Coordinates of C-alpha atoms in Angstrom, one line a residue:
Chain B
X738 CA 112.2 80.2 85.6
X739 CA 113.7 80.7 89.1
X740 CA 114.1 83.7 88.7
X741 CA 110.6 85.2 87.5
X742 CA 108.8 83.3 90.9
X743 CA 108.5 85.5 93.9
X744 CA 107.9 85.0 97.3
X745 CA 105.0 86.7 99.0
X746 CA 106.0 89.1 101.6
X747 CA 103.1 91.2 102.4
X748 CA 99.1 90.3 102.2
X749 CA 96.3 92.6 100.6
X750 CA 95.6 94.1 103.9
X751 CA 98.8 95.1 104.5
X752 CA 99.4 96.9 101.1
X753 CA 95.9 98.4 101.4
X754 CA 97.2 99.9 104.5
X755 CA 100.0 100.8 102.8
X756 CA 98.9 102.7 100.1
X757 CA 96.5 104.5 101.9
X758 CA 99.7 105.7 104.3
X759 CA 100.8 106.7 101.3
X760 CA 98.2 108.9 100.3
X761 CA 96.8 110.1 103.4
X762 CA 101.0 111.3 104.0
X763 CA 101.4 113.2 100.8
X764 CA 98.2 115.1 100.8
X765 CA 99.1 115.9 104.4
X766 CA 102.5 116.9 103.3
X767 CA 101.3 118.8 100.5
X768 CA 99.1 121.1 102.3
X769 CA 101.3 121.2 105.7
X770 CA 103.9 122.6 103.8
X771 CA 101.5 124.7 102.0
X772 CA 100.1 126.0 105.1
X773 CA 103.7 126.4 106.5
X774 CA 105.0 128.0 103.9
X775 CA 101.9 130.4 103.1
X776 CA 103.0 133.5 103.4
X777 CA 105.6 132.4 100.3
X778 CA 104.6 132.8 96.3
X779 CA 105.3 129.2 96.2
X780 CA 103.3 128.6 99.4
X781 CA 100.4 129.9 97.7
X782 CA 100.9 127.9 94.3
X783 CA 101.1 125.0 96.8
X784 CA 97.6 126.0 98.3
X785 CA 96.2 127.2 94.9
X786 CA 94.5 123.3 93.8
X787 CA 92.4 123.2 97.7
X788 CA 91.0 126.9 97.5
X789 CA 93.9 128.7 98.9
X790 CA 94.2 128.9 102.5
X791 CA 91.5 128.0 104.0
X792 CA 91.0 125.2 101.5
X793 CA 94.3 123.9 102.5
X794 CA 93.2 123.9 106.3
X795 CA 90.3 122.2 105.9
X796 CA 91.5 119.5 103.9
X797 CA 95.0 118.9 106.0
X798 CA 92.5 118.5 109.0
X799 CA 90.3 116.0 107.1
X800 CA 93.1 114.2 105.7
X801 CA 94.6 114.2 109.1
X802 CA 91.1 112.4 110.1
X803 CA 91.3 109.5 107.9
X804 CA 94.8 108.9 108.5
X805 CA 94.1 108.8 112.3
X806 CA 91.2 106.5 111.5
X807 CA 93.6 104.4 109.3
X808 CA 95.6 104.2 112.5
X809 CA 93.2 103.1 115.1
X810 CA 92.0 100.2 112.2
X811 CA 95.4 99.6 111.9
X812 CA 96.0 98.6 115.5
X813 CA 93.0 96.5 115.9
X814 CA 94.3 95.1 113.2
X815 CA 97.5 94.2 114.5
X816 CA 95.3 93.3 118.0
X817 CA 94.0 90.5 116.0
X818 CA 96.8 89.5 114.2
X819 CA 99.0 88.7 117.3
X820 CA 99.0 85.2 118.2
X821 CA 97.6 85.4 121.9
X822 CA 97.2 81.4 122.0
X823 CA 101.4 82.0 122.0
X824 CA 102.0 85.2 123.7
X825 CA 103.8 86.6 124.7
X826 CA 106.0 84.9 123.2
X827 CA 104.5 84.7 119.6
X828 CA 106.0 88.4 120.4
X829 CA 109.9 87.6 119.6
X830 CA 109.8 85.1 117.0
X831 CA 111.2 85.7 113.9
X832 CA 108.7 86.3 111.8
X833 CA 107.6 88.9 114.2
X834 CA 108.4 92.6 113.6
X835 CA 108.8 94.1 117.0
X836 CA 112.4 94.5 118.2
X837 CA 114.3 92.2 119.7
X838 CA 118.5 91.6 120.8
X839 CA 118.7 90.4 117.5
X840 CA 117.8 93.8 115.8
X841 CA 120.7 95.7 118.1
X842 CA 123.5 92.6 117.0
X843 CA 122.4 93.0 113.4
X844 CA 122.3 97.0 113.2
X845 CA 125.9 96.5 114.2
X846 CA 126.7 93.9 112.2
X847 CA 125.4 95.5 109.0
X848 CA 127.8 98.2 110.4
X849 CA 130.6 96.2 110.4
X850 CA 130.0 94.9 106.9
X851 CA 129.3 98.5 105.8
X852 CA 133.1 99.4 106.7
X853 CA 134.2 95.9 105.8
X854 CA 135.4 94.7 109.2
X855 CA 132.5 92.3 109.6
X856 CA 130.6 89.7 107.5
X857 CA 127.1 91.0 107.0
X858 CA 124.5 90.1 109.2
X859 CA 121.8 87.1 107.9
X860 CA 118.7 89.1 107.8
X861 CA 115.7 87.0 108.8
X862 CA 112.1 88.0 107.3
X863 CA 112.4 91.9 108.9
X864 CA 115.7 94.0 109.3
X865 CA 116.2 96.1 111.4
X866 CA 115.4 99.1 109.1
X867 CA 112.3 97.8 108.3
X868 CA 111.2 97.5 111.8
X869 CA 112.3 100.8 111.9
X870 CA 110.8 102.1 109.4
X871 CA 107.5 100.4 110.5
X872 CA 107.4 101.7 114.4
X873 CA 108.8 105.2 113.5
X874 CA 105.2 105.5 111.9
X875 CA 103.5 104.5 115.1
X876 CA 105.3 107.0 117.2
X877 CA 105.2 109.4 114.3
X878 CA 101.2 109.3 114.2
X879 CA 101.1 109.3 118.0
X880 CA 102.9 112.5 118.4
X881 CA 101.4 113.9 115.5
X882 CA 98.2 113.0 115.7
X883 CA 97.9 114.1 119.4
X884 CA 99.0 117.4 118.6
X885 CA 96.7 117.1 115.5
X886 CA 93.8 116.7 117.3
X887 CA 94.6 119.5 119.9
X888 CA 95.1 121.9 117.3
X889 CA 91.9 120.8 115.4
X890 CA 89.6 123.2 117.4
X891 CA 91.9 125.0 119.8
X892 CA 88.6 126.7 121.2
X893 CA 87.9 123.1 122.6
X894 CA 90.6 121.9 123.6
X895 CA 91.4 124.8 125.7
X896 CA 88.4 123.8 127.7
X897 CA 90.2 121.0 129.0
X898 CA 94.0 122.4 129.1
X899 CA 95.3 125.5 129.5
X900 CA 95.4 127.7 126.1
X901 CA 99.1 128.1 126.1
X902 CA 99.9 124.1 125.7
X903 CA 98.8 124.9 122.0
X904 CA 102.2 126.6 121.5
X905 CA 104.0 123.4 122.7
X906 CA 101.9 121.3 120.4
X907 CA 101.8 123.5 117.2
X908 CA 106.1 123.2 117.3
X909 CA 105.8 119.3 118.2
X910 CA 103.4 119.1 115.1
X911 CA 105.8 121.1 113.1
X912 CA 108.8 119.6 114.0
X913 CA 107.7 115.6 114.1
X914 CA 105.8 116.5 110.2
X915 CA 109.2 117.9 109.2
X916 CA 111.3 114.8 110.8
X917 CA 108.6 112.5 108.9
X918 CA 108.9 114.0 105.8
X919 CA 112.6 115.2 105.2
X920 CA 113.0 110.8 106.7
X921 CA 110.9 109.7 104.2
X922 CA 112.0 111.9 101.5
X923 CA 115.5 110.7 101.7
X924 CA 116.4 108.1 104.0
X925 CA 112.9 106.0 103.0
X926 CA 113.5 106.7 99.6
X927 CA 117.5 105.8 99.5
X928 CA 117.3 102.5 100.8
X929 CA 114.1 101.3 99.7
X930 CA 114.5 102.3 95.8
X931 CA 117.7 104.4 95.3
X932 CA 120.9 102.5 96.7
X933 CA 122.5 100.2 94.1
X934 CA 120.7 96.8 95.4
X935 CA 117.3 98.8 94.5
X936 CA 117.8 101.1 92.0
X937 CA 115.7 102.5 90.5
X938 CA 112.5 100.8 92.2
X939 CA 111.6 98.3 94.6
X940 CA 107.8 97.7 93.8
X941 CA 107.3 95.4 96.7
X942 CA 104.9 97.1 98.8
X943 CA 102.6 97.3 95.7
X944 CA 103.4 94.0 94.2
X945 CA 103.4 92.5 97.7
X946 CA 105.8 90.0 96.3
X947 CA 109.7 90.2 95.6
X948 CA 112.1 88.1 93.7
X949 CA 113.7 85.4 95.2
X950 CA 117.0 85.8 93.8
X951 CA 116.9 89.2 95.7
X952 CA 115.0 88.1 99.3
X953 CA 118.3 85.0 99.2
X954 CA 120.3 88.7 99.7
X955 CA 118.4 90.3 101.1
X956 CA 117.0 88.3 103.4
X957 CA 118.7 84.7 103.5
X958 CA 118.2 83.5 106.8
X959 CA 114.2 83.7 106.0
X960 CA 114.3 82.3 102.9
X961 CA 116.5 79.2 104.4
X962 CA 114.2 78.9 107.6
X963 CA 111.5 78.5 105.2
X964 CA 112.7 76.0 103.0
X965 CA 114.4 74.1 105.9
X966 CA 110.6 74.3 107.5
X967 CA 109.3 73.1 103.9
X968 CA 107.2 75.8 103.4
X969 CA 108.7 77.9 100.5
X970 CA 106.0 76.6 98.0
X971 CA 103.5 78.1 100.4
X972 CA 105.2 81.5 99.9
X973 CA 106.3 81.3 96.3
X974 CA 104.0 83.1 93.5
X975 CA 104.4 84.3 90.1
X976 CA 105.3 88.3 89.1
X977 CA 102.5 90.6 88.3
X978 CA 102.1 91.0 84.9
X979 CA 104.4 93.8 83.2
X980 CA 101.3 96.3 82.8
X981 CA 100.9 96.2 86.4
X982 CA 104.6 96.4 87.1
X983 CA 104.9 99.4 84.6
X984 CA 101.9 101.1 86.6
X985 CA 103.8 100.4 89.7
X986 CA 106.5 102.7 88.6
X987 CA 104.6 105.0 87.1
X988 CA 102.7 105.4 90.7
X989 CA 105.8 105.1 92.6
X990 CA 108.1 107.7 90.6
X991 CA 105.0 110.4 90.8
X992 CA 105.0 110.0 94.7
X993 CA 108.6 110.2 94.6
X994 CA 109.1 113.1 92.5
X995 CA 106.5 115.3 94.9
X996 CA 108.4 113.9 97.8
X997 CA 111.6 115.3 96.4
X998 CA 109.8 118.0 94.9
X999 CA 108.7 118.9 98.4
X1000 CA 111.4 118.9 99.9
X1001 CA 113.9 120.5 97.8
X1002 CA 111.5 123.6 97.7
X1003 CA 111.1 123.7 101.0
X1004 CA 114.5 123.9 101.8
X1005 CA 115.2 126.7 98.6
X1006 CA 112.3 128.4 100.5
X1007 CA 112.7 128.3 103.9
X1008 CA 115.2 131.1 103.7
X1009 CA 111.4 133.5 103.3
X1010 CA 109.8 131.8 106.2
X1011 CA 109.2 134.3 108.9
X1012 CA 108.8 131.3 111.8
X1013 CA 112.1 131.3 113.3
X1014 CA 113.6 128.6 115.5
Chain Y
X662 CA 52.3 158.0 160.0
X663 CA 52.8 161.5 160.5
X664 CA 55.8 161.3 162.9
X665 CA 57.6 159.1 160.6
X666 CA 57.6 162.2 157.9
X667 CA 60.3 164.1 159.6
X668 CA 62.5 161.0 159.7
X669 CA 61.9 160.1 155.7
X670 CA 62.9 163.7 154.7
X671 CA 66.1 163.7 157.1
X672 CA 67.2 160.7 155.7
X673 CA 66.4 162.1 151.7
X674 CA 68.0 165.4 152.6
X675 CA 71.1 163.5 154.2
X676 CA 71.5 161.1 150.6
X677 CA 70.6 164.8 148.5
X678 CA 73.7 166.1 150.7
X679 CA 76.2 163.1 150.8
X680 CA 75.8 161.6 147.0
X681 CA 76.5 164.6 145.3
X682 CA 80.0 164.4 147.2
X683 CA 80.4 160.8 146.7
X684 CA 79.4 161.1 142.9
X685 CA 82.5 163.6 142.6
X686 CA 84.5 161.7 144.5
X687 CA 84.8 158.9 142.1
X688 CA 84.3 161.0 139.3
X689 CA 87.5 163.1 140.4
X690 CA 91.1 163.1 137.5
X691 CA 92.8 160.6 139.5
X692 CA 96.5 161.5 140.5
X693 CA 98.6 161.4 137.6
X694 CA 101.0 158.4 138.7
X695 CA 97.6 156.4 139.4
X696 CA 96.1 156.8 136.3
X697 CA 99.8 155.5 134.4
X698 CA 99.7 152.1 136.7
X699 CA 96.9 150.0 138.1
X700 CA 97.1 151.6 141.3
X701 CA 99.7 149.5 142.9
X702 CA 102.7 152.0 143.4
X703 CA 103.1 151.9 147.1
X704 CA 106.6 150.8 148.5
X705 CA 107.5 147.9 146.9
X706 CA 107.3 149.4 142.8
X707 CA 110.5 150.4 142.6
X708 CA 111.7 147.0 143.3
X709 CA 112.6 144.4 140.3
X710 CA 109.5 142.1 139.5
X711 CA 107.4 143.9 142.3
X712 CA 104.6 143.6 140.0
X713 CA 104.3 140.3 139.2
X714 CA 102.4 139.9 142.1
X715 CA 99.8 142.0 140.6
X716 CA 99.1 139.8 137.1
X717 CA 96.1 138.9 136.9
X718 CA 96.6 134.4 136.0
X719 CA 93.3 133.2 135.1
X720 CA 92.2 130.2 132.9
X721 CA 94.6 127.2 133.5
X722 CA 97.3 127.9 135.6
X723 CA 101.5 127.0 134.6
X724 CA 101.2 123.5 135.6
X725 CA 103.7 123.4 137.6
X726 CA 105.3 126.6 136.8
X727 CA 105.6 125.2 133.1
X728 CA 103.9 127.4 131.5
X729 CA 104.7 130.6 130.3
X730 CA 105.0 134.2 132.3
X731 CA 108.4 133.4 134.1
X732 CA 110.4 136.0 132.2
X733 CA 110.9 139.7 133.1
X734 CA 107.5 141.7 133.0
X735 CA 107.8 145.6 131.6
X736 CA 106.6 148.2 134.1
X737 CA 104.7 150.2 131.2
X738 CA 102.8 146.8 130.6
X739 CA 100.9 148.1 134.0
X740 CA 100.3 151.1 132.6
X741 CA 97.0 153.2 131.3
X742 CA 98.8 154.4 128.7
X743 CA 101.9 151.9 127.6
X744 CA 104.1 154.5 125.9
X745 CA 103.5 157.3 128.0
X746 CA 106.8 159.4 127.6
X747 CA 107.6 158.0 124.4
X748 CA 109.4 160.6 121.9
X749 CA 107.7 161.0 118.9
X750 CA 105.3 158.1 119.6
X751 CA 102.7 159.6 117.7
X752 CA 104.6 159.6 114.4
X753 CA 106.0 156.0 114.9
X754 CA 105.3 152.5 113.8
X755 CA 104.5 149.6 116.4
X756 CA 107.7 147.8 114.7
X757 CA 109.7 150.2 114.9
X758 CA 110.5 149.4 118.3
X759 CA 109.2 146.3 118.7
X760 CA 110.6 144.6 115.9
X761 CA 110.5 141.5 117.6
X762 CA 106.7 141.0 117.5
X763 CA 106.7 142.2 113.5
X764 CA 106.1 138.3 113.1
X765 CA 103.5 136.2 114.6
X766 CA 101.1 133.4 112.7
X767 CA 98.4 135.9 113.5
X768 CA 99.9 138.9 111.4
X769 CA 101.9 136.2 109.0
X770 CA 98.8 134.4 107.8
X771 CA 95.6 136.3 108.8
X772 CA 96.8 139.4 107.9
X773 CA 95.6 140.7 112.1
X774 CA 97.7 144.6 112.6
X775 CA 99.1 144.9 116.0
X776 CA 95.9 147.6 116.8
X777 CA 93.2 145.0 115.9
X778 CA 94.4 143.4 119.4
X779 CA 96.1 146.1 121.3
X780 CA 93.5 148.8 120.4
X781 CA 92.1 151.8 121.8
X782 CA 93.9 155.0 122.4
X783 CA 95.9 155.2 124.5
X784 CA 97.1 151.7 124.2
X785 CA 96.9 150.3 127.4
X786 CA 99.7 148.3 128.6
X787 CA 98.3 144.6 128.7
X788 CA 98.2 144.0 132.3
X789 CA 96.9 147.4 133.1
X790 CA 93.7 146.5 135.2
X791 CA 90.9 148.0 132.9
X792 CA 92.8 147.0 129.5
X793 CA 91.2 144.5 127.2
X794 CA 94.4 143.1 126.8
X795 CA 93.7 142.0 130.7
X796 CA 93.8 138.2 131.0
X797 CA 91.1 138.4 133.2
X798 CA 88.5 139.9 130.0
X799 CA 91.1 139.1 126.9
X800 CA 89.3 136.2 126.0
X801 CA 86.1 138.0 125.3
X802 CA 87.3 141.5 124.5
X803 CA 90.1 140.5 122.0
X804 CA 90.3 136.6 120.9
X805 CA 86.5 136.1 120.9
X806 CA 86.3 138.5 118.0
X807 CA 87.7 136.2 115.7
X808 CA 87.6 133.1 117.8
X809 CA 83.9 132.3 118.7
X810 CA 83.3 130.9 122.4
X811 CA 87.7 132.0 122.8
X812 CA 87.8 131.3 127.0
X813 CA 90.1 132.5 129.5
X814 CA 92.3 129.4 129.1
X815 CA 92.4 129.9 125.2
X816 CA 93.6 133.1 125.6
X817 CA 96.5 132.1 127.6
X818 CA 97.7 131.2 123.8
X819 CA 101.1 133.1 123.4
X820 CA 100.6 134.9 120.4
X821 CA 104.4 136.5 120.6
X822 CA 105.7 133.5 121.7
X823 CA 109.9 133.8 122.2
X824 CA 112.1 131.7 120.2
X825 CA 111.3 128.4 121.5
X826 CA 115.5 127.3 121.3
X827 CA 116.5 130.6 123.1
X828 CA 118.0 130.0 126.9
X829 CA 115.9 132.8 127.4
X830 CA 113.0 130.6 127.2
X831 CA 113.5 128.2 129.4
X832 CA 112.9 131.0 132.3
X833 CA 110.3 132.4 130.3
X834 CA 108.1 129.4 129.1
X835 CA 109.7 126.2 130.3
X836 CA 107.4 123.9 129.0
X837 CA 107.7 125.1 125.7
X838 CA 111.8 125.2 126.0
X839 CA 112.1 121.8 127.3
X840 CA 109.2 119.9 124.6
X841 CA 111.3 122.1 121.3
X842 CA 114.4 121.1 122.1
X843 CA 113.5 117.4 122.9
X844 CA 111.9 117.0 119.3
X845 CA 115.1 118.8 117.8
X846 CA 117.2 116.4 119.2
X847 CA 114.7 113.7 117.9
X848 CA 115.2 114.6 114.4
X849 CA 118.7 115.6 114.7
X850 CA 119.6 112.4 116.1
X851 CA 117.7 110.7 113.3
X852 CA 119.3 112.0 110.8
X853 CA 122.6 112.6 112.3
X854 CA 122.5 108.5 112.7
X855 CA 121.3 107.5 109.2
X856 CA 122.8 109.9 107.0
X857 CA 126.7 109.2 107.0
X858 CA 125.0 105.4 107.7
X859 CA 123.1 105.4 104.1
X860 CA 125.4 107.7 102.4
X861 CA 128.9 104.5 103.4
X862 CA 125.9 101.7 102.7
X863 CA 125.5 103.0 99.5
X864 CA 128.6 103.7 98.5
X865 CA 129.7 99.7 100.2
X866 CA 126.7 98.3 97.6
X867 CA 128.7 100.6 94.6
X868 CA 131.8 98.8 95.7
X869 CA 130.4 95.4 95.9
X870 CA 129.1 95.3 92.6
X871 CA 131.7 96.9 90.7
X872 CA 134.3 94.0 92.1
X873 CA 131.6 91.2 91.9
X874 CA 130.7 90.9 94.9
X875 CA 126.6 90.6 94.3
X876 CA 125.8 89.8 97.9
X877 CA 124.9 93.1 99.7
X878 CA 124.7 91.2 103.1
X879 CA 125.4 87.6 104.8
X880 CA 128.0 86.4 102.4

C-alpha cells in the first residue's frame, strides 16, 4: 500500500494558480503567434476561432490582463505567505524556494552525476530547476507584461515616453514570448513529463500530490527531513481517484500537443515571416 | 478732422502702392535650388551631415542620445520633391528602389501603401519643412489618420525601423541595438545552457534504468 500514498506537495491555491498560468499562457501563445505570424495561411487559420485579426488582438490584450492580474494576486499572495515573524531568515530555509548556495552546489552536482563523475545531489523539497522554473515566470511576466502594457495603447503611453521606445518594447515582447514559449515547449515539457523518470506524465501540479516511492528519488533529503522531524503523516494522502487521474492526462496531453503543435509550426513557418532579425 | 484727411489717404495710397509689391514678392517661383531644399543651402550643404542640424526633433527627445536618428540622413530627404532627377521615376515602383522598406508591420498587417503616408505629389522628402512627413506636423497630418489623438512623441515610432541586430544600428538607434541584442543573448544563453544539459540528463536516466540503476539522483 506504500506505494499508492502520496505526499502533498502543492495546496489548492497553488494549483489554482497554476492552472490558470496555464491557460492564460496558451491563449496568449495561441494568438501571439497568430498575430506574429499573420500575414501566413497558417497565421490566419491560427486567428480564424477569435475573428481574425482583430479578434486575435483584442483577446491577446485581454488575456494579457488577467494574466497580469493573476500576477499582482500572486505576489500578495506570496507577501502573505512569507514568514515575517522569521525573516529574513524564514527566506533560506529549506522548504523555501528562493535561491540559495545550495542551488549553485546542487546544479553542479547534478552535473557531475549527469556525466558520472559525481554522486547526485540530495534534492531537498525544491531543485534547482524548479526554482528555476518558478522565478523564470516572474521575470518572464515582468518583462513581458511591462512591454505588454506599453504596447496596449501606444497612443497613451507615448504621452509619457517618447514614441520610439515602442520599437524597443514590441522586440523585447517578441523576443521574451518566444524565449517563454520555445522554454516551455521543450525544456518544461522534457523534464517535467518526457525524460525517462517522468515519462509519459507527471500529473503533480494537478494532482498536487506525488508518489512517495518517486519524491524518495526525487527528492530524498525532503522526504528524510520530514520523517526525521515526524511529520510525514502530516504530508502523506491518498491518490486521486483513476477518473481524475485519466482527466489529468487527458488535460495535460491537449496542452502539450498545442505546445508542440505551436512550436513546430512556428518554426516550419517562420521561413514566410517577413520580420527579420 | 479735416486736416487729418490728407494724412489717412497718404497713408492708404502708401499700403495701395507697397502691398501690391509685397503680395508678389512672396508669391514670386522661388529659385529653383530653394524650392528642392528647405532653404538651408548656404555654405555648409555640401558638407557630410550639414543638415542634421536642420531636423526638426520634437516630441520626446533620444534620451540620452538613445534613441533613434544617429545614422546618415539622405540630402533628397530635405527636399520639395524627394526624387527630383530620378530616371524614369514616373514609371517606377516605390520598392523598386527601396526594397528595404517593402516590409514594415504597417504594410505587413494593415495592408497601409507607401503613398497612404508619404502622399502628395511630388513626394516630399520627409524632413522637407512644409512636408507632412515633417516631425513637427506628422503626428496629425499622417499617424492621426489612423491613430486617433497620434502626438508628436507617438510619431517618433520608427515605422522602417533597421534590423535591430545590424552594427549599423547601434549608430542609428542605440537604444534599440543594445535592449535586442541583450534579450537574444537571454534566450540564447537559456537554451544554449539547458539543451545539451537535458538532452545528457535524459539520455544518464535511459542509462540508469536499462543497468538497474532506479535512482535518478542521491544514490
Amino acid at each position: 500500500m506504500a506505494s499508492k500514498v502520496n505526499i502533498r506537495r502543492f495546496s489548492s491555491a497553488q494549483m489554482l494558480f497554476h492552472f490558470v498560468l496555464i491557460i492564460t499562457f496558451m491563449l496568449l501563445s495561441v494568438t501571439g503567434i497568430a498575430w506574429m505570424y499573420i500575414e501566413t495561411g497558417w497565421g490566419k487559420a491560427l486567428a480564424a476561432p477569435f475573428g481574425g485579426y482583430s479578434g486575435t488582438l483584442e483577446v491577446h490584450r485581454i488575456t494579457g490582463l488577467i494574466l497580469l492580474a493573476g500576477f499582482a494576486v500572486h505576489i500578495l499572495y506570496t507577501i502573505w505567505k512569507i514568514d515575517w515573524k522569521h525573516f529574513p531568515g524564514s527566506l533560506i530555509n529549506r522548504d523555501s524556494i528562493v535561491f540559495q548556495w545550495r542551488d549553485v552546489k546542487d546544479f553542479f552536482l547534478h552535473l557531475g552525476w549527469i556525466v558520472g563523475l559525481s554522486k547526485g545531489p540530495q534534492f531537498d523539497r525544491w531543485s534547482w530547476w524548479e526554482k528555476f522554473d518558478y522565478w523564470a515566470v516572474w521575470w518572464g511576466l515582468i518583462i513581458v507584461g511591462v512591454t505588454g502594457l506599453m504596447l496596449y495603447n501606444p497612443v497613451l503611453t507615448s504621452e509619457y515616453m517618447p514614441g520610439w521606445l515602442l520599437n524597443v518594447a514590441l522586440w523585447v515582447h517578441r523576443i521574451e514570448a518566444v524565449l517563454a514559449m520555445a522554454h516551455i515547449f521543450t525544456i518544461h515539457f522534457f523534464i517535467e513529463h518526457w525524460r525517462p523518470r517522468c515519462f509519459p506524465f507527471s500529473a503533480t501540479m494537478f494532482e498536487g500530490s506525488k508518489c512517495i516511492e518517486h519524491l524518495r528519488e526525487e527528492h530524498p533529503a525532503w522526504i528524510a527531513r520530514l520523517e526525521k522531524e515526524g511529520r510525514l503523516d502530516e504530508v502523506l494522502c491518498p491518490c486521486d481517484p483513476v477518473p481524475m487521474r485519466i482527466l489529468y492526462f487527458g488535460v495535460g496531453y491537449a496542452l502539450i500537443g498545442l505546445g508542440v503543435f505551436l512550436l513546430v509550426f512556428a518554426l516550419l513557418n517562420a521561413g514566410l515571416l517577413t520580420l527579420k532579425l | 478732422m479735416n486736416m487729418l484727411h490728407p494724412i489717412r489717404n497718404g497713408i492708404t495710397l502708401l499700403l495701395g502702392i507697397l502691398l501690391p509689391f509685397g503680395g508678389q514678392a512672396l508669391a514670386a517661383a522661388p529659385h529653383a535650388y530653394e524650392a528642392a531644399s528647405t532653404g538651408y543651402f548656404r555654405d555648409g550643404d555640401t558638407l557630410p551631415g550639414a543638415y542634421l542640424q536642420h531636423r526638426q526633433s520634437p516630441g520626446g527627445g533620444t534620451l540620452w542620445g538613445l534613441g533613434p536618428g544617429g545614422g546618415d540622413v539622405k540630402r533628397s530627404s530635405f527636399w520639395g520633391d524627394a526624387h527630383a532627377g530620378v530616371a524614369g521615376y514616373g514609371y517606377r515602383s516605390c520598392v523598386s528602389c527601396h526594397e528595404e522598406q517593402r516590409y514594415s508591420l504597417h504594410s505587413s498587417r494593415a495592408n497601409v501603401t507607401c503613398v497612404q503616408c508619404h502622399r502628395g505629389q511630388p513626394i516630399s522628402g520627409i524632413h522637407h519643412y512644409y512636408s507632412e512627413m515633417n516631425p513637427i506636423r506628422r503626428h496629425a497630418y499622417v499617424c492621426a489618420k489612423c491613430h486617433e489623438g497620434a502626438s508628436a512623441s507617438f510619431a517618433t515610432y520608427v515605422i522602417h525601423e533597421p534590423p535591430p541586430l545590424a552594427s549599423s544600428t547601434a549608430q542609428e538607434f542605440p537604444l534599440f541595438f543594445y535592449a535586442v541584442w541583450c534579450m537574444v543573448i537571454l534566450a540564447v544563453g537559456v537554451f544554449a545552457v539547458f539543451i545539451p544539459y537535458v538532452t545528457l540528463w535524459g539520455l544518464r536516466e535511459l542509462i540508469g534504468m536499462f543497468t538497474g540503476q532506479r535512482q535518478s539522483h542521491g544514490q
